[in-house]
Coordinates of N, CA and C in Angstrom, one line a residue:
M1 N 36.6 0.2 39.8 CA 35.3 0.8 40.0 C 35.4 2.1 40.6
A2 N 34.9 3.2 40.0 CA 35.0 4.5 40.5 C 33.9 4.7 41.6
A3 N 34.2 5.6 42.6 CA 33.3 5.8 43.7 C 33.3 7.3 44.1
L4 N 32.3 7.7 44.7 CA 32.1 9.1 45.2 C 32.2 9.0 46.7
I5 N 32.9 10.0 47.3 CA 32.9 10.2 48.8 C 31.8 11.1 49.2
G6 N 31.0 10.7 50.2 CA 29.9 11.5 50.6 C 29.7 11.4 52.1
W7 N 28.9 12.3 52.7 CA 28.7 12.4 54.1 C 27.2 12.4 54.3
T8 N 26.7 11.7 55.3 CA 25.2 11.7 55.6 C 25.1 11.7 57.1
R9 N 24.1 12.5 57.6 CA 23.8 12.5 59.1 C 22.6 11.7 59.3
Q10 N 22.7 10.7 60.2 CA 21.5 9.8 60.5 C 21.3 9.7 62.0
V11 N 20.2 9.1 62.3 CA 19.9 8.8 63.7 C 20.6 7.5 64.1
P12 N 21.0 7.3 65.3 CA 21.7 6.1 65.7 C 21.1 4.8 65.3
Q13 N 19.7 4.8 65.2 CA 19.0 3.5 64.9 C 19.4 3.1 63.4
V14 N 19.7 4.1 62.6 CA 20.1 3.7 61.2 C 21.5 3.0 61.3
W15 N 22.4 3.5 62.0 CA 23.7 2.9 62.1 C 23.6 1.5 62.7
K16 N 22.8 1.4 63.7 CA 22.6 0.0 64.3 C 22.0 -1.0 63.3
E17 N 21.1 -0.5 62.5 CA 20.5 -1.4 61.5 C 21.6 -1.8 60.5
I18 N 22.4 -0.8 60.1 CA 23.5 -1.1 59.1 C 24.5 -2.1 59.7
E19 N 24.8 -1.9 61.0 CA 25.7 -2.9 61.7 C 25.1 -4.3 61.8
C20 N 23.8 -4.4 62.0 CA 23.2 -5.7 62.2 C 22.9 -6.4 60.9
T21 N 22.4 -5.6 59.9 CA 21.9 -6.3 58.7 C 22.8 -6.1 57.5
G22 N 23.7 -5.1 57.6 CA 24.6 -4.8 56.5 C 24.0 -3.8 55.5
C23 N 22.8 -3.4 55.7 CA 22.2 -2.5 54.7 C 21.0 -1.7 55.4
Y24 N 20.8 -0.5 54.9 CA 19.7 0.3 55.4 C 19.0 0.9 54.2
K25 N 17.6 0.9 54.3 CA 16.7 1.6 53.4 C 15.9 2.5 54.2
V26 N 15.6 3.7 53.7 CA 14.9 4.7 54.5 C 13.5 4.2 54.9
K27 N 13.1 4.5 56.1 CA 11.8 4.1 56.7 C 11.0 5.4 56.8
E28 N 9.7 5.2 56.4 CA 8.8 6.4 56.5 C 8.7 7.0 57.9
E29 N 8.8 6.2 58.9 CA 8.7 6.7 60.3 C 9.9 7.6 60.6
Y30 N 11.1 7.5 60.0 CA 12.1 8.4 60.3 C 11.9 9.8 59.6
I31 N 11.3 9.7 58.4 CA 10.9 11.0 57.7 C 9.9 11.7 58.5
R32 N 8.9 11.0 59.0 CA 7.8 11.6 59.8 C 8.4 12.2 61.1
A33 N 9.3 11.5 61.8 CA 9.9 12.0 63.0 C 10.7 13.2 62.8
K34 N 11.5 13.3 61.7 CA 12.3 14.4 61.4 C 11.5 15.6 61.0
N35 N 10.5 15.4 60.2 CA 9.8 16.5 59.5 C 8.5 16.9 60.2
D36 N 8.0 16.2 61.2 CA 6.9 16.5 62.0 C 5.7 16.9 61.2
T37 N 5.2 18.2 61.3 CA 3.9 18.6 60.6 C 4.0 18.7 59.1
I38 N 5.2 18.8 58.6 CA 5.4 18.9 57.1 C 5.8 17.5 56.5
A39 N 5.7 16.5 57.3 CA 6.2 15.2 56.8 C 5.5 14.7 55.5
D40 N 4.2 14.9 55.5 CA 3.4 14.5 54.3 C 3.9 15.1 53.0
Y41 N 4.3 16.4 53.1 CA 4.9 17.1 52.0 C 6.2 16.4 51.5
Y42 N 7.1 16.1 52.5 CA 8.3 15.5 52.1 C 8.2 14.1 51.6
L43 N 7.2 13.3 52.2 CA 7.0 12.0 51.7 C 6.5 12.0 50.2
K44 N 5.6 12.9 49.9 CA 5.2 13.0 48.5 C 6.3 13.5 47.6
L45 N 7.1 14.4 48.0 CA 8.2 14.9 47.2 C 9.3 13.8 47.0
Y46 N 9.6 13.0 48.1 CA 10.6 12.0 47.9 C 10.0 10.8 47.1
E47 N 8.7 10.5 47.2 CA 8.1 9.5 46.3 C 8.2 9.9 44.8
W48 N 7.9 11.2 44.6 CA 8.1 11.7 43.2 C 9.5 11.5 42.7
Y49 N 10.5 12.0 43.6 CA 11.9 11.9 43.2 C 12.3 10.5 43.0
T50 N 11.9 9.6 43.8 CA 12.3 8.2 43.6 C 11.7 7.6 42.3
R51 N 10.4 7.9 42.0 CA 9.7 7.5 40.8 C 10.5 8.0 39.6
K52 N 10.8 9.3 39.5 CA 11.5 9.8 38.4 C 13.0 9.3 38.3
S53 N 13.6 9.1 39.5 CA 15.0 8.7 39.5 C 15.2 7.3 38.9
R54 N 14.2 6.5 39.0 CA 14.2 5.1 38.4 C 14.6 5.1 36.9
D55 N 14.3 6.2 36.2 CA 14.7 6.4 34.8 C 16.2 6.6 34.6
Y56 N 16.9 6.9 35.7 CA 18.3 7.4 35.6 C 19.3 6.5 36.4
V57 N 18.8 5.7 37.3 CA 19.7 4.9 38.2 C 18.9 3.7 38.6
S58 N 19.6 2.6 38.8 CA 18.9 1.4 39.3 C 18.6 1.5 40.8
I59 N 17.4 1.3 41.2 CA 16.9 1.5 42.5 C 16.2 0.2 43.0
P60 N 16.6 -0.4 44.1 CA 15.9 -1.6 44.6 C 14.4 -1.4 44.6
E61 N 13.7 -2.4 44.2 CA 12.2 -2.3 44.1 C 11.5 -1.9 45.4
D62 N 12.0 -2.4 46.5 CA 11.4 -2.1 47.8 C 11.8 -0.8 48.4
A63 N 12.7 0.0 47.7 CA 13.1 1.3 48.2 C 12.2 2.4 47.7
K64 N 11.7 3.2 48.7 CA 10.7 4.3 48.4 C 11.3 5.6 48.5
Y65 N 12.3 5.8 49.4 CA 12.8 7.1 49.7 C 14.3 7.2 49.6
P66 N 14.8 8.3 49.2 CA 16.3 8.5 49.0 C 17.0 8.7 50.3
I67 N 18.3 8.4 50.3 CA 19.2 8.8 51.3 C 20.1 9.9 50.7
W68 N 20.3 10.9 51.5 CA 20.9 12.1 51.0 C 22.4 12.2 51.5
F69 N 23.3 12.7 50.6 CA 24.7 12.8 50.9 C 25.2 14.1 50.4
S70 N 26.0 14.8 51.3 CA 26.8 15.9 50.8 C 28.1 15.4 50.2
L71 N 28.5 16.0 49.1 CA 29.7 15.6 48.4 C 30.9 16.4 48.7
S72 N 30.8 17.3 49.7 CA 31.9 18.1 50.1 C 31.8 18.2 51.6
E73 N 33.0 17.9 52.2 CA 33.0 17.9 53.7 C 32.6 19.3 54.2
D74 N 33.0 20.4 53.5 CA 32.6 21.7 53.9 C 31.1 22.0 53.9
F75 N 30.4 21.2 53.1 CA 28.9 21.5 53.1 C 28.1 20.3 53.7
R76 N 28.8 19.4 54.4 CA 28.0 18.3 55.0 C 27.2 18.9 56.2
L77 N 26.2 18.1 56.6 CA 25.4 18.5 57.7 C 26.3 18.4 59.0
Q78 N 26.1 19.3 59.9 CA 27.0 19.4 61.0 C 26.5 18.5 62.1
K79 N 27.4 18.2 63.1 CA 27.0 17.4 64.2 C 25.9 18.0 65.0
I80 N 24.9 17.2 65.4 CA 23.9 17.6 66.4 C 23.7 16.4 67.3
Q81 N 23.2 16.7 68.5 CA 23.1 15.6 69.5 C 22.3 14.5 69.0
N82 N 22.7 13.3 69.4 CA 22.0 12.0 69.1 C 21.9 11.7 67.6
T83 N 23.0 11.9 66.9 CA 23.1 11.6 65.5 C 24.5 10.9 65.2
V84 N 24.6 10.3 64.0 CA 25.8 9.7 63.6 C 26.1 10.3 62.2
I85 N 27.3 10.8 62.0 CA 27.8 11.3 60.7 C 28.6 10.1 60.1
L86 N 28.1 9.7 58.9 CA 28.7 8.6 58.2 C 29.5 9.2 57.0
K87 N 30.7 8.8 56.9 CA 31.5 9.1 55.7 C 31.5 7.8 54.9
V88 N 31.0 7.9 53.6 CA 30.9 6.7 52.8 C 31.6 6.9 51.5
E89 N 31.8 5.7 50.9 CA 32.4 5.7 49.5 C 31.4 4.9 48.7
I90 N 30.7 5.6 47.8 CA 29.6 5.0 47.1 C 30.0 4.7 45.7
P91 N 29.8 3.5 45.2 CA 30.1 3.2 43.8 C 29.2 4.1 42.9
E92 N 29.9 4.6 41.9 CA 29.2 5.6 41.0 C 27.9 5.1 40.4
E93 N 27.9 3.8 40.1 CA 26.7 3.3 39.4 C 25.5 3.2 40.4
E94 N 25.7 3.4 41.7 CA 24.7 3.3 42.7 C 24.1 4.6 43.1
V95 N 24.6 5.7 42.6 CA 24.3 7.0 43.1 C 23.8 7.9 42.0
L96 N 22.9 8.8 42.3 CA 22.4 9.9 41.4 C 22.9 11.2 42.1
V97 N 23.5 12.0 41.3 CA 24.0 13.3 41.7 C 23.1 14.4 41.1
I98 N 22.6 15.3 41.9 CA 21.8 16.4 41.4 C 22.3 17.7 41.9
D99 N 21.9 18.8 41.2 CA 22.3 20.1 41.5 C 21.5 20.6 42.7
M100 N 22.1 21.1 43.8 CA 21.4 21.5 45.0 C 20.5 22.7 44.7
E101 N 20.9 23.6 43.9 CA 20.0 24.8 43.6 C 18.8 24.3 42.8
K102 N 18.9 23.4 41.9 CA 17.8 22.9 41.1 C 16.8 22.2 42.1
W103 N 17.4 21.4 43.0 CA 16.6 20.7 44.0 C 15.8 21.7 44.9
D104 N 16.4 22.8 45.2 CA 15.7 23.9 46.0 C 14.5 24.4 45.2
Y105 N 14.7 24.7 43.9 CA 13.6 25.1 43.1 C 12.5 24.0 43.1
R106 N 12.8 22.8 42.8 CA 11.8 21.7 42.8 C 11.1 21.5 44.1
G107 N 11.9 21.5 45.2 CA 11.3 21.4 46.5 C 10.3 22.4 46.9
N108 N 10.5 23.6 46.3 CA 9.6 24.7 46.5 C 8.6 24.9 45.5
L109 N 8.4 23.9 44.6 CA 7.4 23.9 43.6 C 7.6 25.0 42.5
M110 N 8.8 25.3 42.3 CA 9.1 26.4 41.4 C 9.6 25.9 40.0
Y111 N 9.7 26.8 39.1 CA 10.2 26.5 37.8 C 11.7 26.3 37.9
V112 N 12.3 25.2 37.3 CA 13.7 25.0 37.4 C 14.3 25.5 36.1
P113 N 15.0 26.6 36.1 CA 15.5 27.3 34.9 C 16.8 26.6 34.4
K114 N 17.0 26.8 33.1 CA 18.2 26.3 32.4 C 19.4 27.2 32.8
D115 N 19.1 28.5 33.0 CA 20.2 29.4 33.4 C 19.5 30.7 33.9
Q116 N 20.3 31.7 34.2 CA 19.7 32.9 34.8 C 18.8 33.6 33.8
K117 N 19.2 33.7 32.5 CA 18.3 34.3 31.5 C 17.0 33.6 31.4
D118 N 17.0 32.3 31.4 CA 15.7 31.5 31.4 C 14.9 31.8 32.6
R119 N 15.5 32.0 33.8 CA 14.8 32.4 35.0 C 14.1 33.8 34.8
E120 N 14.9 34.7 34.3 CA 14.4 36.0 34.1 C 13.2 36.1 33.1
N121 N 13.3 35.3 32.0 CA 12.2 35.2 31.1 C 11.0 34.6 31.7
F122 N 11.1 33.6 32.5 CA 10.0 33.0 33.2 C 9.3 34.0 34.2
E123 N 10.1 34.7 34.9 CA 9.6 35.7 35.8 C 8.8 36.8 35.0
K124 N 9.3 37.2 33.9 CA 8.6 38.2 33.0 C 7.2 37.6 32.6
E125 N 7.2 36.3 32.3 CA 6.0 35.6 31.9 C 5.0 35.6 33.1
L126 N 5.5 35.3 34.3 CA 4.6 35.4 35.4 C 4.0 36.8 35.7
K127 N 4.9 37.8 35.5 CA 4.5 39.2 35.7 C 3.4 39.6 34.7
K128 N 3.6 39.1 33.5 CA 2.6 39.4 32.4 C 1.2 38.9 32.8
Y129 N 1.1 37.8 33.5 CA -0.2 37.2 33.9 C -0.6 37.7 35.3
G130 N 0.2 38.5 36.0 CA -0.1 39.0 37.3 C 0.1 38.0 38.4
I131 N 1.0 37.0 38.2 CA 1.2 36.0 39.2 C 2.4 36.3 40.0
A132 N 2.1 36.5 41.3 CA 3.2 36.9 42.2 C 3.8 35.7 42.9
D133 N 3.1 34.6 43.0 CA 3.5 33.4 43.7 C 3.5 32.2 42.8
E134 N 4.6 31.8 42.1 CA 4.6 30.7 41.2 C 4.4 29.4 41.9
T135 N 4.7 29.3 43.2 CA 4.5 28.0 43.9 C 3.1 27.6 43.9
A136 N 2.1 28.5 43.8 CA 0.7 28.1 43.8 C 0.3 27.4 42.5
L137 N 1.0 27.5 41.5 CA 0.6 27.0 40.2 C 0.7 25.5 40.1
A138 N 1.8 24.9 40.7 CA 2.1 23.5 40.5 C 1.1 22.5 41.2
E139 N 0.6 22.9 42.4 CA -0.2 21.9 43.1 C -1.4 22.5 43.8
S140 N -1.8 23.6 43.3 CA -3.1 24.2 43.9 C -4.1 24.4 42.8
A141 N -5.3 24.8 43.1 CA -6.3 25.1 42.1 C -5.9 26.3 41.2
K142 N -5.0 27.1 41.6 CA -4.6 28.3 40.8 C -4.0 27.8 39.5
G143 N -3.3 26.6 39.6 CA -2.7 26.1 38.3 C -3.8 25.7 37.3
N144 N -5.0 25.4 37.7 CA -6.0 25.1 36.8 C -6.4 26.3 35.9
H145 N -6.2 27.5 36.4 CA -6.5 28.7 35.6 C -5.3 29.0 34.6
Y146 N -4.2 28.5 34.8 CA -3.0 28.7 34.0 C -2.3 27.4 33.6
P147 N -3.0 26.5 32.9 CA -2.5 25.1 32.7 C -1.2 25.1 31.9
L148 N -1.0 26.1 31.0 CA 0.3 26.0 30.3 C 1.5 26.4 31.2
L149 N 1.3 27.4 32.1 CA 2.3 27.7 33.0 C 2.6 26.6 34.0
K150 N 1.5 26.0 34.4 CA 1.6 24.8 35.3 C 2.4 23.7 34.7
R151 N 2.1 23.4 33.4 CA 2.8 22.4 32.7 C 4.3 22.8 32.5
K152 N 4.5 24.0 32.2 CA 5.9 24.5 32.0 C 6.7 24.3 33.3
I153 N 6.1 24.6 34.5 CA 6.8 24.4 35.7 C 7.1 22.9 35.9
I154 N 6.1 22.1 35.8 CA 6.2 20.6 36.1 C 7.2 20.0 35.1
D155 N 7.1 20.4 33.8 CA 8.1 19.8 32.9 C 9.5 20.3 33.2
S156 N 9.7 21.4 33.8 CA 11.1 21.9 34.1 C 11.7 21.1 35.1
W157 N 11.0 20.4 36.0 CA 11.5 19.6 37.0 C 12.4 18.5 36.5
E158 N 12.2 18.1 35.3 CA 13.1 17.0 34.7 C 14.5 17.5 34.6
R159 N 14.7 18.8 34.6 CA 16.1 19.3 34.5 C 16.9 18.9 35.7
L160 N 16.3 18.6 36.8 CA 17.0 18.1 38.0 C 17.8 16.9 37.6
F161 N 17.3 16.1 36.7 CA 18.0 14.8 36.3 C 18.9 15.0 35.1
T162 N 18.6 16.0 34.3 CA 19.4 16.1 33.0 C 20.4 17.2 33.0
M163 N 20.4 18.0 34.1 CA 21.4 19.1 34.1 C 22.2 19.0 35.4
P164 N 23.3 18.2 35.4 CA 24.1 18.0 36.6 C 24.7 19.2 37.2
P165 N 25.2 19.2 38.4 CA 25.8 20.4 39.0 C 27.1 20.7 38.2
E166 N 27.6 22.0 38.3 CA 28.8 22.4 37.7 C 30.0 21.7 38.3
S167 N 29.9 21.4 39.6 CA 30.9 20.7 40.4 C 30.2 19.8 41.4
L168 N 30.9 18.9 41.9 CA 30.4 18.0 43.0 C 30.0 18.8 44.2
E169 N 30.8 19.8 44.5 CA 30.5 20.6 45.7 C 29.1 21.3 45.6
K170 N 28.6 21.5 44.4 CA 27.3 22.1 44.3 C 26.2 21.1 44.1
G171 N 26.5 19.9 44.5 CA 25.5 18.8 44.3 C 25.2 18.1 45.5
F172 N 24.1 17.3 45.5 CA 23.7 16.3 46.5 C 23.8 15.0 45.8
A173 N 24.2 14.0 46.5 CA 24.1 12.6 46.0 C 23.0 11.9 46.7
T174 N 22.3 11.0 46.0 CA 21.3 10.2 46.6 C 21.5 8.7 46.2
T175 N 21.2 7.9 47.2 CA 21.1 6.4 46.9 C 19.8 6.0 47.6
W176 N 19.5 4.7 47.4 CA 18.2 4.3 48.0 C 18.5 3.1 48.9
E177 N 19.8 2.8 49.1 CA 20.2 1.9 50.2 C 21.6 2.3 50.6
L178 N 21.9 2.0 51.8 CA 23.3 2.3 52.3 C 23.9 1.0 52.8
K179 N 24.9 0.6 52.2 CA 25.5 -0.7 52.5 C 26.7 -0.5 53.5
K180 N 26.8 -1.5 54.4 CA 27.9 -1.4 55.4 C 29.3 -1.2 54.8
E181 N 29.5 -2.0 53.7 CA 30.9 -1.9 53.1 C 31.2 -0.5 52.5
W182 N 30.2 0.3 52.3 CA 30.5 1.7 51.8 C 31.0 2.6 53.0
V183 N 30.6 2.3 54.2 CA 30.9 3.2 55.3 C 32.4 3.1 55.7
K184 N 33.1 4.3 55.6 CA 34.5 4.4 55.9 C 34.7 5.0 57.3
E185 N 33.8 5.8 57.8 CA 33.9 6.4 59.2 C 32.5 6.6 59.7
A186 N 32.3 6.3 61.0 CA 31.1 6.6 61.7 C 31.4 7.5 62.9
E187 N 30.9 8.7 62.9 CA 31.2 9.6 64.0 C 30.0 9.8 64.8
H188 N 30.0 9.3 66.1 CA 28.8 9.4 66.9 C 28.8 10.7 67.7
C189 N 27.6 11.4 67.6 CA 27.5 12.7 68.3 C 26.5 12.6 69.4
E190 N 26.9 12.3 70.6 CA 26.0 12.0 71.7 C 25.7 13.2 72.6
S191 N 26.6 14.2 72.5 CA 26.3 15.4 73.4 C 26.5 16.7 72.7

């Protein structure tokens, strides 16, 4: 069975749960604690991502939010106080790998381009209509005035799942549970 190596930074409570139960699934309270005043935005984004991901990977029914992994040690989240860095070996059939640049476009409510030329053409289209802020089209009333552009943006988000990164280093991996047997190293960052 093939596996991917990844790194994730978690709060110590996650590691304790993994040690005690053998498995962890993301809790809404941790997303709220981490993201504070913008937590509702991330909860909505992660729920969308999970719903769409079910078409591409098997996800436990009771899992609502993804667990994120860097696929390169050079790009992993760095140590900060009161966290645990987990190095894991995830079976390939349990993981979804997406392009980090495409995720940034999606996370910012922007058009996900096929390539640079496609991006340039979309920007010309926005300019033609006098739209300076494409992020307002996807989820605000402004999108009601430009329904075809709004649809074009929303439809482009599917590319997150159909256009993998050029290399693993340019991607994120997600799973919806983290099993104890996947953990190869746990580095506690207490100070």
